[in-house]
mmCIF file of C-alpha atoms and ligand atoms in Angstrom:
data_model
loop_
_atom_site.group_PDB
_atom_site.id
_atom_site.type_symbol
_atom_site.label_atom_id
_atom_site.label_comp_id
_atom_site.label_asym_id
_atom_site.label_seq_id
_atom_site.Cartn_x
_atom_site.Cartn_y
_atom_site.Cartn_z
ATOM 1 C CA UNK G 352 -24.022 13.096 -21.082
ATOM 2 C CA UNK G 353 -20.514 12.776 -20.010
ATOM 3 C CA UNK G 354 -19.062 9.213 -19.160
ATOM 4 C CA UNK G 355 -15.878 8.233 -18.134
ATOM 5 C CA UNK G 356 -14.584 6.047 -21.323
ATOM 6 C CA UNK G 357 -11.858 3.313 -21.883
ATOM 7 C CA UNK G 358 -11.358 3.287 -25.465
ATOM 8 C CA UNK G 359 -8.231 1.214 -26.382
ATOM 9 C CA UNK G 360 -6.317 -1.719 -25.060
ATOM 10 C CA UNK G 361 -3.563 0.018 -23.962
ATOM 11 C CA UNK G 362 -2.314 2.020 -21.037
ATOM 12 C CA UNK G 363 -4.234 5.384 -20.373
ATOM 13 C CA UNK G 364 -6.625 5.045 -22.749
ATOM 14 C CA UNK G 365 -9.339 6.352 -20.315
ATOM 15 C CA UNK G 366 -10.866 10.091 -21.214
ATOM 16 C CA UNK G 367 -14.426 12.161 -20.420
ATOM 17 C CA UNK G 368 -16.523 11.368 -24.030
ATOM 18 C CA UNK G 369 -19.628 12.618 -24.494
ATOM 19 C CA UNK G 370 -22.439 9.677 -25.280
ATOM 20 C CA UNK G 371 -26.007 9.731 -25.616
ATOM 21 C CA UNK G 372 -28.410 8.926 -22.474
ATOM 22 C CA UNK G 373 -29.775 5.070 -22.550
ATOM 23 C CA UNK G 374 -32.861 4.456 -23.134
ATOM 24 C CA UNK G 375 -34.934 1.829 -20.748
ATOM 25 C CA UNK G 376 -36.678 -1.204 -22.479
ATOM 26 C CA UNK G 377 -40.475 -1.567 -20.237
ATOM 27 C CA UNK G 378 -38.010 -4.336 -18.293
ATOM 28 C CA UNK G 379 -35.649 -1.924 -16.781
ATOM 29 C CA UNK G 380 -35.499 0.953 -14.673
ATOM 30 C CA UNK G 381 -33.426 4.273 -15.787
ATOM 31 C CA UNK G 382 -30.483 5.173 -12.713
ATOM 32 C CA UNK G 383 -29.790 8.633 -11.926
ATOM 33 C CA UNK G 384 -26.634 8.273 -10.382
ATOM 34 C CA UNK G 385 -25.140 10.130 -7.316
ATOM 35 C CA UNK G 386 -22.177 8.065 -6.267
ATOM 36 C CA UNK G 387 -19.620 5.680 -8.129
ATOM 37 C CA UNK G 388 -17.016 4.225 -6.107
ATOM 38 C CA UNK G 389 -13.653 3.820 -7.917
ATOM 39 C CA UNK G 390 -12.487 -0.070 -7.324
ATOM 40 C CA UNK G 391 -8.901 -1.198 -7.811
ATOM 41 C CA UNK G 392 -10.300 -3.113 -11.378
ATOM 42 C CA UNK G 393 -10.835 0.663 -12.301
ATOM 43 C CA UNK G 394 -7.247 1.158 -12.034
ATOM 44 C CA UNK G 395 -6.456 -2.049 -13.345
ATOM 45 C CA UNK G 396 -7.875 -0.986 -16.219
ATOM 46 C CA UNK G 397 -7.185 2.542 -16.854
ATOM 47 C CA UNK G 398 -3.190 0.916 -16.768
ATOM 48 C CA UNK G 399 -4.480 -1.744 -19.623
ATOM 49 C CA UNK G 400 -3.609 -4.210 -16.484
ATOM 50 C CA UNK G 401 -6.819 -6.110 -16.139
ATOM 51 C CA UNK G 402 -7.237 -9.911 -16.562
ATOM 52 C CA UNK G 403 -10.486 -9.968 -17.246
ATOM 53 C CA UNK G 404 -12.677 -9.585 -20.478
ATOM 54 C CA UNK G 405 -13.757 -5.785 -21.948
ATOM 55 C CA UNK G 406 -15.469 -4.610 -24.622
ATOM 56 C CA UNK G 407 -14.365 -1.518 -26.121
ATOM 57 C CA UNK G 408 -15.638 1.246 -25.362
ATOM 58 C CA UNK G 409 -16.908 0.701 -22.083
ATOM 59 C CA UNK G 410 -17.769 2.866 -19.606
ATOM 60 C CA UNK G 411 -16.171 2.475 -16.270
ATOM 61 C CA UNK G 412 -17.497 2.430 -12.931
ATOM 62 C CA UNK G 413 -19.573 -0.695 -10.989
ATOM 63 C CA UNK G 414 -19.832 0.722 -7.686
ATOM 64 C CA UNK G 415 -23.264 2.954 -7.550
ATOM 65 C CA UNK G 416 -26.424 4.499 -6.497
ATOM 66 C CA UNK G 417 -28.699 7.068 -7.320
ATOM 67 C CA UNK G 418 -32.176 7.395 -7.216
ATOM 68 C CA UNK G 419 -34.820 6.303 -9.609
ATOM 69 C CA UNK G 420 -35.099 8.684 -12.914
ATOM 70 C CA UNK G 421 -37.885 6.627 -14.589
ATOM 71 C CA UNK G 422 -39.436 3.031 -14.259
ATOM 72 C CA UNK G 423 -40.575 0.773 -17.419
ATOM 73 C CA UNK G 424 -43.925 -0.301 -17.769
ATOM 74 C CA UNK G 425 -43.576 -3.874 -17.034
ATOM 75 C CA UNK G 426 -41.517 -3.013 -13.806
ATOM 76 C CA UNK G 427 -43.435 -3.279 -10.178
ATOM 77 C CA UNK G 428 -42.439 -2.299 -7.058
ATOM 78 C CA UNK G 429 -40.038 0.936 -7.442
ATOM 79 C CA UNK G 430 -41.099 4.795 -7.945
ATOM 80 C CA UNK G 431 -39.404 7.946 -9.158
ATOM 81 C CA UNK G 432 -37.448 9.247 -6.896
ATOM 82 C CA UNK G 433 -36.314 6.660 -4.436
ATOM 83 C CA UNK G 434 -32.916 6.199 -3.451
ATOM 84 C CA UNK G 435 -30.624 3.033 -4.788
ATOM 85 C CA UNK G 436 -27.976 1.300 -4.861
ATOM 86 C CA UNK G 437 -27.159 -1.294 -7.785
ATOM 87 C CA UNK G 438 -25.085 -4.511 -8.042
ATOM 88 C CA UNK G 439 -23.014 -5.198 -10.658
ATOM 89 C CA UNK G 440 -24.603 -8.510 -12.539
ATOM 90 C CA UNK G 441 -26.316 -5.814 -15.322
ATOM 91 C CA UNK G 442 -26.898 -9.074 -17.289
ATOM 92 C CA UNK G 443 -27.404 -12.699 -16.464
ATOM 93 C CA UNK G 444 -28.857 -15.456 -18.375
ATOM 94 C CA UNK G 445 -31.821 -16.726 -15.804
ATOM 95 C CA UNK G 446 -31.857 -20.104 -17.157
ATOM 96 C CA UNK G 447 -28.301 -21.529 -16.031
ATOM 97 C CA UNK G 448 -28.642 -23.908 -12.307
ATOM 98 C CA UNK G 449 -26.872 -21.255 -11.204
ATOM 99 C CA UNK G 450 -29.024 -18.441 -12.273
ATOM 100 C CA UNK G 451 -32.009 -21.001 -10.599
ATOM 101 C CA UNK G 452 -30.430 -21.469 -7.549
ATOM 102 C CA UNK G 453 -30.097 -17.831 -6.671
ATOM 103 C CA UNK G 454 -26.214 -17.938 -7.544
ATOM 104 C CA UNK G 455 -25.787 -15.518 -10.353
ATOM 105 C CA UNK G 456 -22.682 -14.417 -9.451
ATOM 106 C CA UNK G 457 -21.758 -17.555 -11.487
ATOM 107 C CA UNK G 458 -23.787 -17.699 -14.035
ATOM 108 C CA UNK G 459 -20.822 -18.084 -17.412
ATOM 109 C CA UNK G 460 -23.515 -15.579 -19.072
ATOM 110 C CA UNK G 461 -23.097 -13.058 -16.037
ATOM 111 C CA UNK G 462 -21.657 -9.407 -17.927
ATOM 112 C CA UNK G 463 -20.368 -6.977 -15.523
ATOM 113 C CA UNK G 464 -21.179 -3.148 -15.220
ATOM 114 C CA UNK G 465 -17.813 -1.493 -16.336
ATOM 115 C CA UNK G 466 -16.403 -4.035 -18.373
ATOM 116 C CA UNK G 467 -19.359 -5.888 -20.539
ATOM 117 C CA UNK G 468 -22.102 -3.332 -20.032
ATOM 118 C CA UNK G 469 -21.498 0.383 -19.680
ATOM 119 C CA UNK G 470 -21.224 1.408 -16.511
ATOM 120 C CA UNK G 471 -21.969 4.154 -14.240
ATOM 121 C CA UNK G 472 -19.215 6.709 -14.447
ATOM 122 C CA UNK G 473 -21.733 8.571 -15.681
ATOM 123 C CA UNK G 474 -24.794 10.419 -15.099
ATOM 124 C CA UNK G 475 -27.813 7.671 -16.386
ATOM 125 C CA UNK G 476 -27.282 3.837 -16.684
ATOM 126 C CA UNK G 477 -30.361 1.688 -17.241
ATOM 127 C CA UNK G 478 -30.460 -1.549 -14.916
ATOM 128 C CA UNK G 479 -32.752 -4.354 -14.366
ATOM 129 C CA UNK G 480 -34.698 -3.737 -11.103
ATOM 130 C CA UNK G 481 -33.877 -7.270 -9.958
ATOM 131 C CA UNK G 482 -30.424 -5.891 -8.361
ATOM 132 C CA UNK G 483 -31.815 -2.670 -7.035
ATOM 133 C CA UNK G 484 -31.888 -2.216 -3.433
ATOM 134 C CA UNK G 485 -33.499 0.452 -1.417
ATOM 135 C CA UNK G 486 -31.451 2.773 0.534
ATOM 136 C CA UNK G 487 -31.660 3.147 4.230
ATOM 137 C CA UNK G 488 -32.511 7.218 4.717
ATOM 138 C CA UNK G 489 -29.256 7.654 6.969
ATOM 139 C CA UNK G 490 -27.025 6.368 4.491
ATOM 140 C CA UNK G 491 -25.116 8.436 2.300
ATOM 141 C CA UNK G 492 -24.607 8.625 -1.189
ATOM 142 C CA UNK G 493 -20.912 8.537 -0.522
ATOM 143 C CA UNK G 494 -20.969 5.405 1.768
ATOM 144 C CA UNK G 495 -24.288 3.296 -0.049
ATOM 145 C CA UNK G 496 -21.247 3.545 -3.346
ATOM 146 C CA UNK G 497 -19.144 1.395 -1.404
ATOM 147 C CA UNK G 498 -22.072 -1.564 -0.799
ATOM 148 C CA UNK G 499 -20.297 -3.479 -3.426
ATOM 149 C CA UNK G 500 -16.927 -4.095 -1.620
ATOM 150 C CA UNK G 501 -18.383 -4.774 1.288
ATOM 151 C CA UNK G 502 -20.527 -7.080 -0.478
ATOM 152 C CA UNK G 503 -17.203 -8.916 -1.764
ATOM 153 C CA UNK G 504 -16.163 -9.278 1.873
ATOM 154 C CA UNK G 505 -19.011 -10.186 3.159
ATOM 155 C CA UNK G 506 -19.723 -13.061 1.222
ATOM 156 C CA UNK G 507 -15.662 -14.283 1.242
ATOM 157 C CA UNK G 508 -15.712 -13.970 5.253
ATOM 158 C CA UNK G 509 -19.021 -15.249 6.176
ATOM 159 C CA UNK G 510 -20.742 -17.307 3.392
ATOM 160 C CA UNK G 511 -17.965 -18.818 1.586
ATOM 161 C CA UNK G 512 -15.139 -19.232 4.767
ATOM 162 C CA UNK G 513 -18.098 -19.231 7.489
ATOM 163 C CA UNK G 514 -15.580 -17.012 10.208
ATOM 164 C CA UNK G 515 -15.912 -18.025 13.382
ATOM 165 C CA UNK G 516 -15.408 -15.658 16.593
ATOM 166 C CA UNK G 517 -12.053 -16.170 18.254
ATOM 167 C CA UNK G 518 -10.235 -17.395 14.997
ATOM 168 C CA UNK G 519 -6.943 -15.514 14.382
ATOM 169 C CA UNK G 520 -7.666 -13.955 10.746
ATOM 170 C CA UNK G 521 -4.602 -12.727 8.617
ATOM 171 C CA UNK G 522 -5.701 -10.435 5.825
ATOM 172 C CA UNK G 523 -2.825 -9.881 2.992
ATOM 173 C CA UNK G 524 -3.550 -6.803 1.223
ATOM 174 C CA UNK G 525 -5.175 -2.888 2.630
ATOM 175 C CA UNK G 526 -6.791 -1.597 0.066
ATOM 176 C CA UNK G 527 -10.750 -1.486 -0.206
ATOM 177 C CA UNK G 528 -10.954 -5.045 0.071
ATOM 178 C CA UNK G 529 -8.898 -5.974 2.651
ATOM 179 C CA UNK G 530 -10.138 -3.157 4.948
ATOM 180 C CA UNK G 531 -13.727 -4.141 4.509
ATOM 181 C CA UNK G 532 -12.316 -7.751 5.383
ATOM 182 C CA UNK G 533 -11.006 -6.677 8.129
ATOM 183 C CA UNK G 534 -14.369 -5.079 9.637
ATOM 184 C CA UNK G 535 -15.959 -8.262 8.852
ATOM 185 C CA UNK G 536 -13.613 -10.135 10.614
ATOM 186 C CA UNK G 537 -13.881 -8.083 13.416
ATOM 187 C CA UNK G 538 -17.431 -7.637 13.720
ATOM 188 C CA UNK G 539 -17.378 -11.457 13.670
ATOM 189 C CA UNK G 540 -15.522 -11.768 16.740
ATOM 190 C CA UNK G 541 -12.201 -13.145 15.037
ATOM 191 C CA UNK G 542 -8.980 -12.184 17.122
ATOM 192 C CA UNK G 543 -6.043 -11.557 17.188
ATOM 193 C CA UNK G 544 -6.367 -9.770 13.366
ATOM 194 C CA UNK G 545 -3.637 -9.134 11.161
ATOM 195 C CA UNK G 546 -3.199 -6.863 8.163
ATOM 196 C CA UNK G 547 -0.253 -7.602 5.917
ATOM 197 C CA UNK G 548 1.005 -4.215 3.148
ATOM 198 C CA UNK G 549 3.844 -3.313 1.356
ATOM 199 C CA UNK G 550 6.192 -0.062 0.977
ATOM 200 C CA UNK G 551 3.151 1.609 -0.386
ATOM 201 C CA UNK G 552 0.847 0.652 2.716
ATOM 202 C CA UNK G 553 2.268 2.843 5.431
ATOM 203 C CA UNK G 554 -0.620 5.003 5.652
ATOM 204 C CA UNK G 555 -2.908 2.254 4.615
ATOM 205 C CA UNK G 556 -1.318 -0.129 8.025
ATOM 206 C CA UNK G 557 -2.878 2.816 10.116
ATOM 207 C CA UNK G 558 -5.588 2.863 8.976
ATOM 208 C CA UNK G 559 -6.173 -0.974 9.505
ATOM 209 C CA UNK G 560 -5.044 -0.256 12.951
ATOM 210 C CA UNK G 561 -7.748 2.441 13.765
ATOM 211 C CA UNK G 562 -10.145 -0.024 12.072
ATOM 212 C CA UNK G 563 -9.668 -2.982 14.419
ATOM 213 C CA UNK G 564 -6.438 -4.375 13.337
ATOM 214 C CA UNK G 565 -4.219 -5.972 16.068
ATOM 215 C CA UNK G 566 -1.342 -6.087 14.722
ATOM 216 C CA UNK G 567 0.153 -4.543 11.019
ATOM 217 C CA UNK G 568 3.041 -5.698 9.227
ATOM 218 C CA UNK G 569 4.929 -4.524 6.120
ATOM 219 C CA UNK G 570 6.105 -8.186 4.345
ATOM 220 C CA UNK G 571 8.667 -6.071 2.584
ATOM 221 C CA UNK G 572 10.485 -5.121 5.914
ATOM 222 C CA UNK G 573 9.593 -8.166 7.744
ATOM 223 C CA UNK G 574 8.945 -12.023 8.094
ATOM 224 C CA UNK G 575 4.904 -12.372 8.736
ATOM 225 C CA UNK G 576 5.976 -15.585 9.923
ATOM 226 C CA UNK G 577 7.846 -14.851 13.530
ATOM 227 C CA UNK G 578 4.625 -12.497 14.297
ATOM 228 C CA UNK G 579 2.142 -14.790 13.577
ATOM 229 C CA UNK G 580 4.008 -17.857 15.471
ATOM 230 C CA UNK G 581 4.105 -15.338 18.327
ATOM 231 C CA UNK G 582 0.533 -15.543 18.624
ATOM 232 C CA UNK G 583 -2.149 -17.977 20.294
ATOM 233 C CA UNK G 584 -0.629 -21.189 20.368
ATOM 234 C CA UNK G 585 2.081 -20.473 17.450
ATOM 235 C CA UNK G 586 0.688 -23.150 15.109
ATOM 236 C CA UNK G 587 -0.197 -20.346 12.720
ATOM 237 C CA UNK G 588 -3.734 -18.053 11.417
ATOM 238 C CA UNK G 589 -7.365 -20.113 11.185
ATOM 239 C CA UNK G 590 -7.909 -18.300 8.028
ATOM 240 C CA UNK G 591 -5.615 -16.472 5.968
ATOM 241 C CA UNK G 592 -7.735 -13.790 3.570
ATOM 242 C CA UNK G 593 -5.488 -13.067 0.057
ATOM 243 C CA UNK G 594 -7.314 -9.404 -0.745
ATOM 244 C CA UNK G 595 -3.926 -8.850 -3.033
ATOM 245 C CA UNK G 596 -3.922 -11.541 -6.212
ATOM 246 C CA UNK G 597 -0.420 -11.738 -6.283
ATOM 247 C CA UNK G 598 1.066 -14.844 -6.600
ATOM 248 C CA UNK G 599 3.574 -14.180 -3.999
ATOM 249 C CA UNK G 600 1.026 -13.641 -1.420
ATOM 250 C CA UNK G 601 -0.270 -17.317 -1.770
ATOM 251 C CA UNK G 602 3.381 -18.785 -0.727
ATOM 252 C CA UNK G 603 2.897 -16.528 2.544
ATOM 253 C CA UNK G 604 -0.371 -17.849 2.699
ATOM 254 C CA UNK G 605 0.497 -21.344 3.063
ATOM 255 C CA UNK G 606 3.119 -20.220 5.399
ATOM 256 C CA UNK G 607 0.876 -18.442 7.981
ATOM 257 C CA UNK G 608 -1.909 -21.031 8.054
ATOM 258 C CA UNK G 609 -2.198 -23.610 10.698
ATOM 259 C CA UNK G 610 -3.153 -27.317 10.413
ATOM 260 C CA UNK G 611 -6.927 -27.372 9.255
ATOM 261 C CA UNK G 612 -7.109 -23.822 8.374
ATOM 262 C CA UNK G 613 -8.485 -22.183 5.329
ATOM 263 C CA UNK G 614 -6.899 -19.588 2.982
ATOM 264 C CA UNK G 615 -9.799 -17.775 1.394
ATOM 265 C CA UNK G 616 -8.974 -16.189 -1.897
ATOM 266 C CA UNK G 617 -10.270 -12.699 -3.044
ATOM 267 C CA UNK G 618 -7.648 -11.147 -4.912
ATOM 268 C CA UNK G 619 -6.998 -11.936 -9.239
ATOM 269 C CA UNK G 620 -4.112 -12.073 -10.596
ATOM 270 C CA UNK G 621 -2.497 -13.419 -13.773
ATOM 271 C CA UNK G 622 0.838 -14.193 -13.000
ATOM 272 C CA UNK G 623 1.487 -18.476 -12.292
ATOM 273 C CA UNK G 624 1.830 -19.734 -8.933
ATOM 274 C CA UNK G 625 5.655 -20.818 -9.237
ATOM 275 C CA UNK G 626 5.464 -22.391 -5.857
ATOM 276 C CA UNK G 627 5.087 -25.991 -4.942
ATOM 277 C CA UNK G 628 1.981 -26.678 -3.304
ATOM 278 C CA UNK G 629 2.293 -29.340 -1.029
ATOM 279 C CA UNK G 630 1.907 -27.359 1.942
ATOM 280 C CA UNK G 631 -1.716 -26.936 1.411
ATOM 281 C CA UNK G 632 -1.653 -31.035 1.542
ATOM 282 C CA UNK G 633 1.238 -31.563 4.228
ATOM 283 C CA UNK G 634 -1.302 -29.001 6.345
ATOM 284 C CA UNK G 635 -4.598 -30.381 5.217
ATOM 285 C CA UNK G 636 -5.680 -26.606 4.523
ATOM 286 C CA UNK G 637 -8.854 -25.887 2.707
ATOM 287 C CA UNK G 638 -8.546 -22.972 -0.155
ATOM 288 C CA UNK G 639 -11.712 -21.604 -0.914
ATOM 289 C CA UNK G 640 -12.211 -18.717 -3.761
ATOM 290 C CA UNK G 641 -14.568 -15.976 -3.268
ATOM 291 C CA UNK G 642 -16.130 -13.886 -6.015
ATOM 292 C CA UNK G 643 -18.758 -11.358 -6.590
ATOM 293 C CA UNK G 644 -22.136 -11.883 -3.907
ATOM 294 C CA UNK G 645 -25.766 -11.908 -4.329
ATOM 295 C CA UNK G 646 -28.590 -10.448 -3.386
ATOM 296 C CA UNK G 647 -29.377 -11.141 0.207
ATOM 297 C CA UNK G 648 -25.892 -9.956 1.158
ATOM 298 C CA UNK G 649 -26.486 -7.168 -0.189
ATOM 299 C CA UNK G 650 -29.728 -6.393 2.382
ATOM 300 C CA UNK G 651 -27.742 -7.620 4.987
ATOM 301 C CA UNK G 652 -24.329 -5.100 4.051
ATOM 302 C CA UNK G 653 -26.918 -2.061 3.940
ATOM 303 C CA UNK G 654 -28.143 -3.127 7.252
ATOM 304 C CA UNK G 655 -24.824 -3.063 9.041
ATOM 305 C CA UNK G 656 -24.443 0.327 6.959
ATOM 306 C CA UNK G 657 -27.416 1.997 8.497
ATOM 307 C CA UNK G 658 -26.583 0.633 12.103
ATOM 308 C CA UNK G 659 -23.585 2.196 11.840
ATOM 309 C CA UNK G 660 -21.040 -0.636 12.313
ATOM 310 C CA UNK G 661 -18.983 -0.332 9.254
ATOM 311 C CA UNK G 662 -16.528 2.393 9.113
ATOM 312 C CA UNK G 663 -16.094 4.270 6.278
ATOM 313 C CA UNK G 664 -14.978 7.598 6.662
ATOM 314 C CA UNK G 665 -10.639 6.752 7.239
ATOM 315 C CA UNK G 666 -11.284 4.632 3.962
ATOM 316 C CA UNK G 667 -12.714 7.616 1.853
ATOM 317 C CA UNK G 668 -9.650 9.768 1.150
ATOM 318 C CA UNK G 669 -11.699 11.787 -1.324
ATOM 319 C CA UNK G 670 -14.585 12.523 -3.508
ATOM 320 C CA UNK G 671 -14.059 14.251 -6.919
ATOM 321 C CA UNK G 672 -16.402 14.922 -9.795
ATOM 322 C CA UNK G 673 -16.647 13.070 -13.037
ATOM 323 C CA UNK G 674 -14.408 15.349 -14.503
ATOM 324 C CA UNK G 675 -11.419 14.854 -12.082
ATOM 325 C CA UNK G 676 -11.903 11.211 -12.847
ATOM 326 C CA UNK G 677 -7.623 11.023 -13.219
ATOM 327 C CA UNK G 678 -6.989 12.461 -9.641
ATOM 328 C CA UNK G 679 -9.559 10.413 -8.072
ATOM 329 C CA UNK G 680 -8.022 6.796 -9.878
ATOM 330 C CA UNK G 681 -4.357 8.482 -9.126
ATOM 331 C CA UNK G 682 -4.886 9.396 -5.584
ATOM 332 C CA UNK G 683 -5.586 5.267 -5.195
ATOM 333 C CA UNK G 684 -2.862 4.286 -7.733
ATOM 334 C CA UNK G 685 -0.133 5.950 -5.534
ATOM 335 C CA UNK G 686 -1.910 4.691 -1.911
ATOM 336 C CA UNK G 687 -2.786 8.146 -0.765
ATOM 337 C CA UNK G 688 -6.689 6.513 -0.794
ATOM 338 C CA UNK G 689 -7.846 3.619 0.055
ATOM 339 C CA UNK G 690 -11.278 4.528 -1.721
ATOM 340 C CA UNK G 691 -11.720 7.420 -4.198
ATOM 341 C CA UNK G 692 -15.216 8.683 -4.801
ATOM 342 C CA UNK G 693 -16.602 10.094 -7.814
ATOM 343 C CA UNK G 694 -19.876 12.553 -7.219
ATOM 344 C CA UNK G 695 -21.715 12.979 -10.403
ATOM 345 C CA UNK G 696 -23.432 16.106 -10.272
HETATM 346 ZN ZN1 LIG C 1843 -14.997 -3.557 -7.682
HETATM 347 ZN ZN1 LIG C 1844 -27.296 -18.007 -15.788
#
C-alpha cells in the first residue's frame, strides 16, 4: 500500500513508498482509513523542524478515521464496517498512575501515531480499539479527521484552564489550533475574543473573524497591548491561549494578561524563553500547559460535531489525495489553509 514516508533527518525527506499492509495481533482492530488531517507537526516535520522524538521511517499522519476493515479475536464491541475515528496514543503502557487514572496522555511510555508508530497517511493502520470512537452518521469523513484538534482545544480551554463565560480570551496564533480555540472559547460564552497572526495570517484573521472573533490583530503591524487595554476594564485578557510555541509569544502573553489571569500554553517550541519572568509573579498569573486529551473529550468533541456547532468548512481550504501529499502540507506551509485534508481512496 502506499504511505506517506519520512525517511531521513533532514529537510524534505518526506516521499510516497510503497510498504506492506499491517497485520492485527487478536488485541487490535485493522483501520481502513478515509480521512487524515494534515497537523502543523506534519509540516514541522516534513521541514526536519520538529522537537519531538521520531523513529525513522515513520509514517506520517495522526489525524484519522475510517471504518472498521477487520476486528481481532480477543476484541468486543466493534464490527466490520462501522465508521471511526482514532486518537493518537497507538501505544501506552497501562500500568503507569497515569495510565490508572485515565490520564494517558501522560503516560512517559505514551508513542504517538506519526512519529513512534506508523501512522495513517496511508490506506490500513492497525490500532487498539481502546481509542476508537464511533462516528455520528452526519459527520463527515472530512470533518470526524479533524476530532483531534479539537480535542487539543477542548481539553486546553475547558479541562485544563476551566473558561468561564464572559472572560475576555486572547488566542495568539490562527492556524488549526487556535481557530478551534477560538470556537471553544466562544461556545463557552467568553467575550470580547481576540485572535493575534502575523504577515502570513491575513487570510487566516478573516477567517477568525467569520468564526466568532471580535477583534483580529497582526502583532507584526501593531501593539496587542493598546487593543486589549481598550477593552472591559483595561486591566488586560482573563486568559491568554499561546496556540503558536514561539517564545516571543509568551513575552506578549505576560503583557496582555490581567492580575489573576491564566496564560494557557498549547503551542511547542524549542527556542529559550530569553525574557525575564517576573511578570507572571508581579501579576500573580497562573500558566498552565495543555497537551494531547483523553477519551471522554473525545465523545464530547464528536457531540458538538454532530450538533453542528463547530465550524469547519472556512478552516478546510482543501482535500487532496495521498499522492498530492506535497500540495496539501504546502498549501498550509505558505497560510493559504488553515487545514489540508488528505482523502485516501
Ligand atoms: Zn496534530
Ligand atoms: Zn502508562
Amino acid at each position: 500500500m502506499q504511505a506517506v514516508v519520512k525517511y531521513a533527518r533532514q529537510d524534505g525527506a518526506v516521499q510516497v513508498r510503497d510498504i506492506p499492509e499491517p497485520h492485527i495481533t487478536p488485541d487490535q482492530v485493522l483501520i481502513e482509513v478515509k480521512a487524515v488531517g494534515v497537523c502543523g507537526s506534519d509540516v514541522h516535520m516534513w521541514r526536519d523542524h520538529q522537537s519531538w522524538q521520531v523513529k525513522l521511517p515513520v509514517v506520517l499522519g495522526h489525524e484519522f478515521c475510517g471504518v472498521v476493515a477487520q476486528v481481532g479475536a480477543r476484541v468486543n464491541g466493534f464490527q466490520v464496517g462501522e465508521r471511526v475515528a482514532c486518537e493518537t496514543a497507538a501505544e501506552i503502557c497501562g500500568e503507569c498512575v497515569y495510565c490508572r487514572s485515565g490520564n494517558y496522555n501522560l503516560c512517559p511510555s505514551r508513542r504517538g501515531f506519526g512519529a513512534l508508530i506508523d501512522g495513517a497517511m496511508t490506506r490500513y493502520v492497525a490500532v487498539r480499539p481502546q481509542i476508537l470512537h464511533r462516528l455520528p452518521d452526519i459527520v463527515s469523513f472530512e470533518h470526524a479527521a479533524l476530532t483531534e484538534p479539537i480535542c487539543v482545544a477542548y481539553n486546553a480551554l475547558v479541562e485544563k484552564t476551566r473558561l468561564k463565560p464572559g472572560d475576555c480570551v486572547v488566542i495568539q496564533g490562527v492556524g488549526a489550533i487556535g481557530m478551534m480555540a477560538l470556537q471553544i472559547a466562544k461556545l463557552h460564552g467568553a467575550h470580547p475574543i481576540v485572535a493575534l497572526g502575523t504577515d502570513v495570517d491575513a487570510r487566516r484573521l478573516d477567517i477568525a473573524r467569520q468564526l466568532g472573533a471580535t477583534h483580529t490583530l497582526n502583532v507584526q503591524r501593531e501593539d496587542p497591548r493598546a487593543l486589549i487595554q481598550s477593552l472591559g476594564d483595561g486591566f488586560g485578557a482573563d486568559v491568554v491561549v499561546d496556540c503558536t510555541g514561539v517564545s516571543a509569544a509568551f513575552k506578549t502573553s505576560m503583557a496582555l494578561v490581567r492580575p489573576n489571569g491564566t496564560i494557557t500554553k498549547i503551542g511547542w517550541g524549542p527556542q529559550p524563553l530569553d525574557a525575564s519572568l517576573d511578570p507572571i509573579v508581579a501579576k500573580a498569573v497562573t500558566v498552565q500547559g495543555a497537551f494531547s486529551h483523553t477519551y471522554a473529550t473525545w465523545e464530547r468533541v464528536l457531540r458538538l460535531l454532530a450538533s453542528g456547532q463547530i465550524n469547519l468548512a472556512p478552516i478546510i481550504g482543501g482535500v487532496y489525495p495521498l499522492t498530492e501529499w506535497r500540495e496539501a502540507f504546502a498549501r498550509m506551509e505558505d497560510g493559504t489553509n488553515v487545514k489540508s485534508v488528505i482523502s485516501i481512496q
